[in-house]
Coordinates of C-alpha atoms in Angstrom, one line a residue:
Chain A
M16 CA -3.4 24.1 125.8
T17 CA -4.8 21.1 124.1
A18 CA -2.9 19.2 121.3
R19 CA -5.6 20.4 118.9
N20 CA -5.1 24.1 119.9
R21 CA -1.4 23.5 119.5
R22 CA -1.8 22.1 115.9
Q23 CA -4.0 25.0 115.0
S24 CA -1.6 27.6 116.2
A25 CA 1.2 25.7 114.4
W26 CA -0.5 26.4 111.0
I27 CA -0.9 30.0 111.9
F28 CA 2.8 30.2 112.6
L29 CA 3.5 28.5 109.3
A30 CA 1.2 30.6 107.3
P31 CA 3.4 33.6 106.6
M32 CA 6.3 31.5 105.4
L33 CA 4.1 29.4 103.3
I34 CA 2.5 32.4 101.6
V35 CA 5.9 33.9 100.8
L36 CA 7.3 30.6 99.5
S37 CA 4.3 30.0 97.3
L38 CA 4.7 33.5 95.9
V39 CA 8.4 33.3 95.2
A40 CA 8.6 29.5 94.4
A41 CA 5.5 27.5 93.7
W42 CA 3.6 30.1 91.6
P43 CA 6.6 31.3 89.5
L44 CA 7.6 27.6 88.9
A45 CA 4.0 26.8 87.7
R46 CA 4.2 29.9 85.4
T47 CA 7.4 28.7 83.9
L48 CA 6.0 25.3 83.2
F49 CA 2.9 26.9 81.7
Y50 CA 5.0 29.4 79.5
S51 CA 7.0 26.5 78.2
T52 CA 3.9 25.5 76.2
T53 CA 3.4 29.0 74.7
N54 CA 5.1 31.4 72.4
A55 CA 4.9 34.3 74.9
T56 CA 7.4 37.2 74.7
L57 CA 8.8 39.5 77.3
I58 CA 7.2 42.6 75.7
D59 CA 3.7 41.4 76.6
M60 CA 3.6 38.2 78.5
A61 CA -0.2 38.2 78.5
D62 CA -0.2 37.9 74.7
Y63 CA 0.6 34.3 73.6
D64 CA -0.6 31.3 71.7
F65 CA -0.3 27.7 72.8
V66 CA 2.2 25.7 70.9
G67 CA 1.7 22.5 72.9
L68 CA 5.0 20.7 73.3
G69 CA 6.4 22.3 70.2
N70 CA 9.1 24.2 72.2
Y71 CA 10.4 20.8 73.3
L72 CA 10.0 18.8 70.2
G73 CA 7.8 19.1 67.1
Y74 CA 7.6 17.8 63.6
S75 CA 6.4 19.7 60.5
N76 CA 7.2 19.7 56.8
G77 CA 9.4 16.7 57.2
R78 CA 11.6 18.3 59.8
W79 CA 12.0 17.9 63.5
Y80 CA 12.2 21.2 65.5
G81 CA 12.3 22.3 69.1
L82 CA 14.8 22.4 71.9
L83 CA 15.7 18.7 71.7
T84 CA 17.0 19.3 68.2
D85 CA 18.6 22.7 68.9
P86 CA 22.4 22.6 68.7
Q87 CA 22.7 25.6 71.0
W88 CA 20.7 23.8 73.8
L89 CA 22.6 20.5 73.3
L90 CA 25.9 22.5 73.6
A91 CA 24.7 24.2 76.8
L92 CA 23.6 20.8 78.2
R93 CA 27.0 19.3 77.3
N94 CA 28.8 22.2 78.9
T95 CA 26.7 22.1 82.1
L96 CA 27.2 18.4 82.6
F97 CA 30.9 18.5 81.8
F98 CA 31.4 21.5 84.1
A99 CA 29.4 19.9 86.9
F100 CA 30.9 16.5 86.8
V101 CA 34.6 17.5 86.3
S102 CA 34.6 20.3 88.9
V103 CA 32.7 18.3 91.5
A104 CA 35.0 15.3 91.0
I105 CA 38.1 17.5 91.6
E106 CA 36.5 19.3 94.5
T107 CA 35.6 16.1 96.2
V108 CA 39.1 14.5 95.9
L109 CA 40.9 17.7 96.7
G110 CA 38.4 18.6 99.5
V111 CA 39.1 15.3 101.3
A112 CA 42.8 15.7 100.9
I113 CA 42.7 19.2 102.3
A114 CA 40.6 18.2 105.2
L115 CA 43.0 15.4 106.1
L116 CA 45.9 17.8 105.8
V117 CA 44.2 20.4 108.0
N118 CA 43.2 17.8 110.5
A119 CA 46.9 17.0 111.0
R120 CA 48.2 18.7 114.2
L121 CA 50.5 21.4 112.9
P122 CA 51.2 24.9 114.2
G123 CA 48.7 27.6 112.9
R124 CA 45.8 25.2 112.4
G125 CA 43.3 27.8 113.5
L126 CA 44.7 30.3 110.9
M127 CA 44.4 27.7 108.2
R128 CA 40.8 27.1 109.0
A129 CA 40.2 30.8 108.8
A130 CA 42.0 31.0 105.4
M131 CA 39.7 28.2 104.2
L132 CA 36.7 30.5 104.7
V133 CA 38.2 33.3 102.5
P134 CA 37.5 31.9 99.0
W135 CA 34.0 30.8 100.2
A136 CA 33.2 34.4 101.5
I137 CA 34.2 36.2 98.4
P138 CA 31.1 37.0 96.2
T139 CA 31.1 34.8 93.1
V140 CA 31.1 37.9 90.8
V141 CA 34.2 39.2 92.5
S142 CA 35.9 35.8 92.3
A143 CA 35.0 35.7 88.6
K144 CA 36.5 39.2 88.0
M145 CA 39.6 38.5 90.1
W146 CA 40.4 35.4 88.2
A147 CA 39.5 36.9 84.8
W148 CA 42.2 39.5 85.7
M149 CA 44.7 36.9 86.8
L150 CA 44.0 34.9 83.6
N151 CA 44.2 38.0 81.3
D152 CA 46.0 36.9 78.2
Q153 CA 48.3 39.9 77.9
F154 CA 48.8 41.3 81.4
G155 CA 47.7 38.4 83.6
I156 CA 49.8 37.2 86.5
V157 CA 49.2 33.5 85.6
N158 CA 50.8 33.9 82.2
D159 CA 53.6 35.9 83.8
M160 CA 54.3 33.1 86.2
L161 CA 54.2 30.4 83.5
L162 CA 56.5 32.5 81.3
R163 CA 59.0 33.2 84.1
G164 CA 59.0 29.5 85.0
G165 CA 59.7 28.6 81.4
I166 CA 56.6 26.4 81.3
V167 CA 55.1 28.1 78.3
E168 CA 56.8 29.9 75.4
A169 CA 54.0 32.4 74.6
P170 CA 51.2 33.7 76.8
L171 CA 48.0 31.6 76.7
A172 CA 44.6 33.0 75.8
W173 CA 43.0 31.5 78.9
L174 CA 39.4 32.9 78.4
G175 CA 39.8 33.3 74.6
S176 CA 40.0 29.7 73.5
A177 CA 37.3 27.1 73.9
G178 CA 39.0 24.4 75.8
L179 CA 41.0 26.7 78.0
A180 CA 37.9 28.9 78.9
M181 CA 36.1 25.8 80.2
A182 CA 39.2 24.7 82.1
S183 CA 39.6 28.2 83.6
M184 CA 36.0 28.2 84.8
I185 CA 36.4 24.8 86.4
A186 CA 39.6 26.0 88.1
V187 CA 37.8 29.0 89.6
D188 CA 35.0 26.8 90.8
V189 CA 37.4 24.5 92.3
W190 CA 39.2 27.3 94.1
K191 CA 35.9 28.7 95.5
A192 CA 34.1 25.5 96.4
T193 CA 36.8 23.0 97.5
P194 CA 37.2 24.8 100.9
F195 CA 33.5 24.2 101.5
V196 CA 33.8 20.5 100.9
A197 CA 36.9 20.4 103.0
M198 CA 35.1 22.2 105.9
L199 CA 32.2 19.6 105.9
V200 CA 34.7 16.7 105.7
L201 CA 36.8 18.2 108.5
A202 CA 33.8 18.5 110.7
A203 CA 33.0 14.8 110.1
L204 CA 36.7 13.8 110.7
Q205 CA 36.6 15.5 114.1
T206 CA 33.8 13.3 115.2
L207 CA 35.6 10.0 114.4
P208 CA 36.5 7.7 117.4
R209 CA 40.1 8.3 118.3
D210 CA 40.7 4.9 119.9
C211 CA 40.1 3.2 116.5
Y212 CA 43.1 5.1 115.1
E213 CA 45.3 4.4 118.1
A214 CA 44.6 0.7 117.8
A215 CA 45.5 0.8 114.1
Q216 CA 48.7 2.6 114.9
V217 CA 49.6 0.0 117.5
D218 CA 48.9 -2.8 114.9
G219 CA 51.1 -1.0 112.3
I220 CA 48.3 -0.7 109.6
A221 CA 49.4 1.3 106.6
P222 CA 47.9 4.9 106.5
A223 CA 46.5 4.3 103.0
K224 CA 44.7 1.1 104.1
L225 CA 43.5 2.9 107.2
F226 CA 42.0 5.6 105.1
F227 CA 40.2 3.4 102.7
R228 CA 39.1 0.8 105.2
V229 CA 38.1 3.1 108.2
T230 CA 38.1 6.8 107.5
L231 CA 36.4 6.8 104.1
P232 CA 33.4 4.6 105.2
L233 CA 32.9 6.7 108.2
I234 CA 32.8 10.0 106.4
R235 CA 30.9 8.7 103.5
P236 CA 27.4 10.0 104.6
V237 CA 28.8 13.5 104.9
L238 CA 30.7 13.3 101.8
T239 CA 27.6 12.1 99.9
V240 CA 25.7 15.1 101.1
A241 CA 28.6 17.4 100.2
V242 CA 28.9 16.0 96.7
I243 CA 25.2 16.3 96.0
F244 CA 25.1 19.9 97.4
R245 CA 27.9 20.8 95.0
L246 CA 26.5 18.9 92.1
L247 CA 23.2 20.9 92.5
D248 CA 25.1 24.2 92.7
A249 CA 27.3 23.4 89.8
M250 CA 24.4 22.3 87.5
R251 CA 22.6 25.6 88.0
M252 CA 25.7 27.8 87.8
F253 CA 25.2 31.2 86.3
D254 CA 27.4 34.0 87.6
L255 CA 30.7 32.5 87.0
A256 CA 30.1 31.8 83.3
Y257 CA 28.2 35.0 82.7
V258 CA 30.8 37.3 84.3
M259 CA 34.0 35.4 83.1
T260 CA 33.1 34.8 79.5
G261 CA 29.6 36.3 78.9
T262 CA 27.3 34.4 76.6
N263 CA 30.2 32.6 74.9
D264 CA 29.5 29.2 73.3
A265 CA 32.5 27.6 74.9
T266 CA 31.2 28.1 78.5
M267 CA 27.5 28.6 78.1
T268 CA 25.6 26.7 80.7
L269 CA 21.9 25.9 80.7
S270 CA 21.2 28.8 83.2
V271 CA 23.1 31.2 80.9
H272 CA 21.3 29.9 77.9
A273 CA 17.8 30.1 79.6
R274 CA 18.4 33.7 80.7
Q275 CA 19.7 34.7 77.3
Q276 CA 16.6 33.4 75.6
L277 CA 14.3 34.8 78.2
V278 CA 15.8 38.3 78.8
D279 CA 18.1 39.1 76.0
F280 CA 16.0 37.6 73.2
Q281 CA 12.7 38.3 75.1
D282 CA 11.5 34.8 74.2
V283 CA 9.6 33.8 77.3
G284 CA 8.2 30.6 75.8
Y285 CA 11.5 29.1 74.7
G286 CA 13.4 30.4 77.7
S287 CA 10.9 28.7 80.0
T288 CA 11.4 25.5 78.1
V289 CA 15.2 25.6 78.7
S290 CA 14.5 26.4 82.4
T291 CA 12.0 23.6 82.7
T292 CA 14.6 21.0 81.4
L293 CA 17.1 22.3 83.9
F294 CA 14.5 22.1 86.7
F295 CA 13.8 18.4 86.0
M296 CA 17.5 17.6 85.8
I297 CA 17.8 19.2 89.3
V298 CA 14.7 17.3 90.5
L299 CA 16.5 14.1 89.6
V300 CA 19.6 14.9 91.5
T301 CA 17.5 16.2 94.4
A302 CA 15.8 12.8 94.5
L303 CA 19.2 11.2 94.9
Y304 CA 19.9 13.6 97.7
V305 CA 16.8 12.7 99.6
A306 CA 17.6 9.0 99.1
A307 CA 21.1 9.6 100.4
L308 CA 19.9 11.6 103.4
K309 CA 17.6 8.9 104.7
P310 CA 20.2 6.5 106.0
L311 CA 21.8 9.3 107.9
G312 CA 18.7 9.5 110.1
R313 CA 19.6 12.9 111.4
N314 CA 17.1 15.0 109.5
P315 CA 14.6 17.0 111.6
Chain B
M6 CA 61.3 14.6 110.7
T7 CA 60.8 14.6 106.9
T8 CA 57.0 13.9 106.9
R9 CA 56.5 16.8 109.1
A10 CA 58.6 19.0 106.8
G11 CA 56.6 17.7 103.8
L12 CA 53.3 18.5 105.6
L13 CA 54.5 22.0 106.3
I14 CA 55.3 22.6 102.7
L15 CA 51.9 21.3 101.6
W16 CA 50.4 23.5 104.3
L17 CA 52.1 26.5 102.9
L18 CA 51.1 25.7 99.3
L19 CA 47.5 25.4 100.4
A20 CA 47.6 28.8 102.1
L21 CA 49.1 30.3 99.0
F22 CA 46.4 28.7 96.8
L23 CA 43.6 29.9 99.1
L24 CA 44.8 33.4 99.6
F25 CA 46.9 34.4 96.6
P26 CA 43.9 35.5 94.3
F27 CA 42.6 37.9 96.9
Y28 CA 46.1 39.1 97.7
Y29 CA 46.7 39.8 94.0
A30 CA 43.4 41.7 93.8
L31 CA 44.5 43.9 96.6
V32 CA 47.9 44.5 95.1
S33 CA 46.2 45.4 91.7
S34 CA 43.8 47.8 93.5
F35 CA 46.7 49.8 94.9
T36 CA 48.7 49.8 91.7
P37 CA 48.5 53.1 89.6
G38 CA 46.9 52.8 86.3
S39 CA 50.1 53.3 84.3
D40 CA 51.8 50.5 86.1
I41 CA 49.0 47.9 86.2
F42 CA 50.0 46.2 83.0
N43 CA 53.4 45.1 84.4
A44 CA 52.5 42.1 86.4
R45 CA 53.4 43.2 90.0
Y46 CA 53.6 40.8 92.9
W47 CA 53.6 43.6 95.4
P48 CA 52.5 47.3 95.1
A49 CA 55.6 49.1 93.9
S50 CA 54.2 52.6 94.5
P51 CA 50.8 52.2 96.2
T52 CA 48.1 54.7 95.6
L53 CA 44.4 55.1 96.4
A54 CA 43.6 56.5 92.9
N55 CA 41.6 53.4 91.8
Y56 CA 39.5 53.7 95.0
Q57 CA 38.9 57.4 94.3
A58 CA 38.0 56.6 90.7
V59 CA 35.5 53.8 91.6
M60 CA 33.7 56.0 94.2
T61 CA 33.4 59.1 92.1
G62 CA 33.1 57.7 88.5
Q63 CA 29.9 55.9 89.2
P64 CA 27.2 55.7 91.9
F65 CA 29.2 52.9 93.7
G66 CA 28.4 54.3 97.2
R67 CA 24.7 54.1 96.3
N68 CA 25.3 50.5 95.0
I69 CA 26.8 49.5 98.4
L70 CA 23.9 51.2 100.2
N71 CA 21.5 49.2 98.0
S72 CA 23.2 46.0 98.8
V73 CA 23.1 46.7 102.5
L74 CA 19.5 47.6 102.4
V75 CA 18.4 44.6 100.3
A76 CA 20.5 42.1 102.3
S77 CA 19.4 43.5 105.8
L78 CA 15.8 43.4 104.8
V79 CA 16.1 39.9 103.5
V80 CA 17.8 38.8 106.7
V81 CA 15.1 40.4 108.9
L82 CA 12.2 38.9 106.9
S83 CA 13.8 35.4 106.6
L84 CA 14.6 35.2 110.3
G85 CA 11.2 36.5 111.3
L86 CA 9.2 34.1 109.1
G87 CA 11.8 31.4 109.7
V88 CA 11.7 31.4 113.5
L89 CA 7.9 31.3 113.5
A90 CA 7.8 28.4 111.1
A91 CA 10.6 26.6 112.9
Y92 CA 8.6 26.6 116.1
A93 CA 5.7 24.9 114.3
L94 CA 8.0 22.5 112.4
G95 CA 10.3 21.7 115.3
R96 CA 8.0 21.6 118.4
V97 CA 4.6 20.6 117.2
R98 CA 3.6 17.2 115.8
F99 CA 1.1 17.5 113.0
A100 CA 0.1 15.5 110.0
G101 CA 2.2 16.3 106.9
R102 CA 5.1 17.9 108.8
R103 CA 7.8 15.7 107.2
L104 CA 6.4 16.2 103.7
L105 CA 6.4 20.0 104.4
L106 CA 10.0 19.9 105.5
Y107 CA 11.1 18.0 102.5
T108 CA 9.1 20.3 100.2
I109 CA 10.9 23.4 101.7
L110 CA 14.3 21.6 101.3
G111 CA 13.3 21.0 97.7
V112 CA 12.6 24.7 97.1
S113 CA 16.2 25.5 98.2
M114 CA 17.4 23.3 95.3
F115 CA 15.4 25.3 92.6
P116 CA 17.5 26.8 89.9
Q117 CA 16.9 30.5 89.9
V118 CA 16.1 30.5 86.2
A119 CA 13.3 28.2 86.8
V120 CA 11.3 30.9 88.6
L121 CA 12.7 33.9 86.5
A122 CA 9.7 34.2 84.2
G123 CA 7.1 33.9 86.9
L124 CA 8.9 36.3 89.2
F125 CA 9.3 38.8 86.3
E126 CA 5.5 38.7 85.9
I127 CA 4.8 39.3 89.6
V128 CA 7.5 42.0 89.8
R129 CA 5.8 43.8 86.9
L130 CA 2.3 43.3 88.2
F131 CA 3.2 45.0 91.5
G132 CA 5.2 47.8 89.6
L133 CA 8.4 46.7 91.3
Y134 CA 10.6 46.5 88.2
D135 CA 13.9 48.4 88.7
S136 CA 13.3 48.8 92.5
L137 CA 15.1 47.3 95.5
L138 CA 11.8 45.7 96.8
A139 CA 11.8 43.4 93.7
L140 CA 15.2 42.1 94.9
V141 CA 14.1 41.7 98.5
F142 CA 11.1 39.8 97.4
S143 CA 12.9 37.5 94.9
N144 CA 15.8 36.8 97.2
M145 CA 13.4 35.1 99.7
I146 CA 13.6 32.0 97.5
L147 CA 17.3 31.8 98.2
T148 CA 17.3 32.5 102.0
L149 CA 13.9 31.4 103.5
P150 CA 14.2 27.6 102.8
F151 CA 17.5 27.1 104.5
T152 CA 16.7 29.6 107.3
V153 CA 13.6 27.5 108.1
W154 CA 15.5 24.2 107.8
V155 CA 18.5 25.2 110.0
L156 CA 16.3 27.0 112.6
T157 CA 14.0 23.9 112.8
A158 CA 17.0 21.7 113.4
F159 CA 18.2 24.0 116.3
M160 CA 14.7 24.4 117.7
R161 CA 14.4 20.6 118.0
E162 CA 17.4 20.4 120.2
L163 CA 16.1 22.8 122.9
P164 CA 14.9 20.9 126.0
V165 CA 11.2 20.1 126.2
E166 CA 11.1 20.9 129.9
I167 CA 11.3 24.7 129.3
E168 CA 8.3 24.5 127.0
E169 CA 6.3 22.4 129.4
A170 CA 6.9 24.7 132.3
A171 CA 5.9 27.7 130.3
I172 CA 2.7 26.1 129.1
M173 CA 1.9 25.1 132.7
D174 CA 2.2 28.8 133.5
G175 CA -0.4 29.5 130.8
A176 CA 1.9 30.9 128.1
T177 CA 0.4 31.2 124.7
P178 CA 2.3 29.9 121.6
W179 CA 3.2 33.5 120.7
V180 CA 4.7 34.2 124.1
L181 CA 6.4 30.9 124.0
V182 CA 8.1 31.7 120.7
T183 CA 9.0 35.3 121.3
R184 CA 9.9 35.2 125.0
I185 CA 11.2 31.7 125.7
F186 CA 12.6 30.3 122.4
L187 CA 13.8 33.5 120.7
P188 CA 16.5 34.3 123.4
L189 CA 17.7 30.7 123.4
M190 CA 18.0 30.8 119.6
G191 CA 20.5 33.6 119.6
P192 CA 23.5 31.7 118.3
A193 CA 21.5 29.9 115.6
M194 CA 20.0 33.2 114.5
V195 CA 23.4 34.8 114.2
A196 CA 24.7 31.9 112.1
T197 CA 21.6 31.7 109.8
G198 CA 21.3 35.4 109.6
L199 CA 24.8 35.8 108.5
L200 CA 24.4 33.1 105.8
A201 CA 21.3 34.7 104.5
F202 CA 23.1 38.1 104.5
I203 CA 25.9 36.6 102.4
A204 CA 23.5 34.9 100.1
A205 CA 21.5 38.2 99.4
W206 CA 24.7 40.2 99.3
N207 CA 26.1 38.0 96.5
E208 CA 23.0 37.4 94.6
F209 CA 23.5 38.3 90.9
L210 CA 20.9 36.8 88.5
F211 CA 17.8 38.5 89.9
A212 CA 19.6 41.8 90.5
L213 CA 20.8 41.7 86.9
S214 CA 17.5 40.9 85.5
F215 CA 15.1 43.0 87.7
T216 CA 17.1 46.3 87.8
L217 CA 17.9 48.6 85.0
S218 CA 19.3 51.9 86.2
N219 CA 22.7 52.5 87.7
T220 CA 21.3 53.8 90.9
Q221 CA 19.2 50.7 91.6
R222 CA 22.0 48.2 91.1
T223 CA 23.5 46.2 93.8
V224 CA 27.2 45.6 94.2
P225 CA 27.6 42.4 92.2
V226 CA 25.9 43.8 89.2
A227 CA 27.7 47.1 89.5
I228 CA 31.1 45.3 89.5
A229 CA 30.1 43.0 86.7
L230 CA 29.1 45.9 84.5
I231 CA 32.1 48.2 85.2
T232 CA 33.4 49.0 81.7
G233 CA 36.2 51.1 80.2
A234 CA 36.4 53.1 77.1
S235 CA 36.0 50.0 75.0
Q236 CA 35.1 46.4 75.6
Y237 CA 38.9 45.6 75.3
E238 CA 40.1 48.1 77.9
L239 CA 38.5 47.1 81.1
P240 CA 39.8 49.4 84.0
W241 CA 41.1 46.5 86.0
G242 CA 42.5 48.7 88.8
N243 CA 39.0 50.1 89.4
I244 CA 37.4 46.7 89.3
M245 CA 39.9 45.3 91.8
A246 CA 39.3 48.3 94.1
A247 CA 35.6 47.9 93.9
S248 CA 36.1 44.1 94.6
A249 CA 38.2 44.9 97.7
I250 CA 35.7 47.4 99.1
V251 CA 32.9 44.9 99.1
T252 CA 34.9 41.8 100.0
V253 CA 37.1 43.0 103.0
P254 CA 34.1 43.7 105.3
L255 CA 32.5 40.4 104.3
I256 CA 35.7 38.5 105.1
G257 CA 36.0 40.4 108.4
L258 CA 32.4 39.3 109.3
V259 CA 33.1 35.7 108.3
L260 CA 36.3 35.5 110.4
V261 CA 34.7 37.1 113.4
F262 CA 31.8 34.7 113.4
Q263 CA 33.9 31.8 112.1
R264 CA 32.9 29.1 114.7
R265 CA 29.1 29.9 114.6
L266 CA 29.2 30.0 110.8
V267 CA 30.8 26.7 110.4
A268 CA 28.4 25.2 112.9
G269 CA 25.5 26.7 110.9
L270 CA 26.9 25.4 107.6
T271 CA 27.5 21.9 108.8
A272 CA 24.1 21.8 110.5
G273 CA 22.6 22.9 107.2
A274 CA 24.4 20.2 105.3
V275 CA 24.6 17.3 107.8
K276 CA 21.4 17.6 109.6
G277 CA 19.5 18.9 106.6

């Protein structure tokens, strides 16, 4: 078999995958970009007028209009960024701490690793419902614990008040995603050279110093990948917000906002505009990801 | 030793943090309706009433079947297309290979809402609205990119000698992939297949947007849309029973394949 034959057959093997991916990814994305310049509606998507960039920003009769001036979009943007940065920051710190803890040789380590997979394996919709029940203002177990412990005087409306609803959503995401970060970090910790640590122990180097000088630099590549993975996931988050609090202003993310415009309000043009802005935010973070991946040199 | 005792306490707290929510869901699912509003830390008088209610009050059996069908088809298609593509990407050198790999990785980063309008259009065009095929089709964007990526990473690690020997014996690429590589890819296929199954099983946005009738819904949508007599009286016992039904098998699967799964996950993240 010549090299040329091999290359030809390679494209034949790639073709089915490429066709499917263009149908589910490339073409629909192109349509979204296209629709963001129209006023199409869901009732008849073929019946539309071009509005140029008016969905993004326009000016008429002395007033600016479009998405960039829309308080609802700005709110969704703020919520999304706040949620993504706060939850990923907590997940990273907590994930590393848990990985270090589980890496210690204690009885039942295998069981603990299994337990770490549980929050990750539970469907997000189920997690959202479980936590919504635990955080129920009247009958929830969380309020029950806080009342019994004398920490609060009256039950808190976890999902009913703006600040607490966002905090609750972050807490659920932390519960669900921290084990994932911890698992990746744990895998990295187990590849670290042991003699290095034995030498440090002999020299009597403080554990904190050892962590910041040796461990952290060595796990940094994996940690970077984990953080960017999580950031991408958090920025496009939909299910958690939608199931826990519906299309509530306090927790509305860009994905919830986009779907609300597109499906509930049937406004394909404006919904596509919201989706497009989210897409480009994701592209930016993905570019960071690829840049972070290169020095790893382990990509296929 | 005090540090050891301290570690053990942290250890127990961690286990509590990880497992308590699911434990509490189970407790609630066995608690009779009248008792559910007194916060219970263990089931005082366990009953299966909530399970009966959720299975008879709505087509939940059908919803489970839908989820199994969709997820299984997605797994078969993703692995089939993925292993063929992984052969080309992992074993053959050709121009544009790296660009293609990065593009595929890029697709796995797409926010689902960015393709929602376009998928809606295709789904309608082919008359798939409110059908399971619409979900199988749209779920491919979630599973295919990482399947290709992880299988390519595994394919590259296989020794080149096997391939050379087979080519010497006159094996065509098709024979090479199906007879030589496929059996060797077993563990990788199990790990990626399971990840794809979980992704499709948990998918919510497409299932919510592309189905309408109760009988076409998958499990996540069915659970999200369980409602009571009014918006303020959600039947929490039923919701927790439904959650337990769909989560226990999943946790079982994950624990059985724990090692392979973690290998697949870390390969996906570290290698790709």
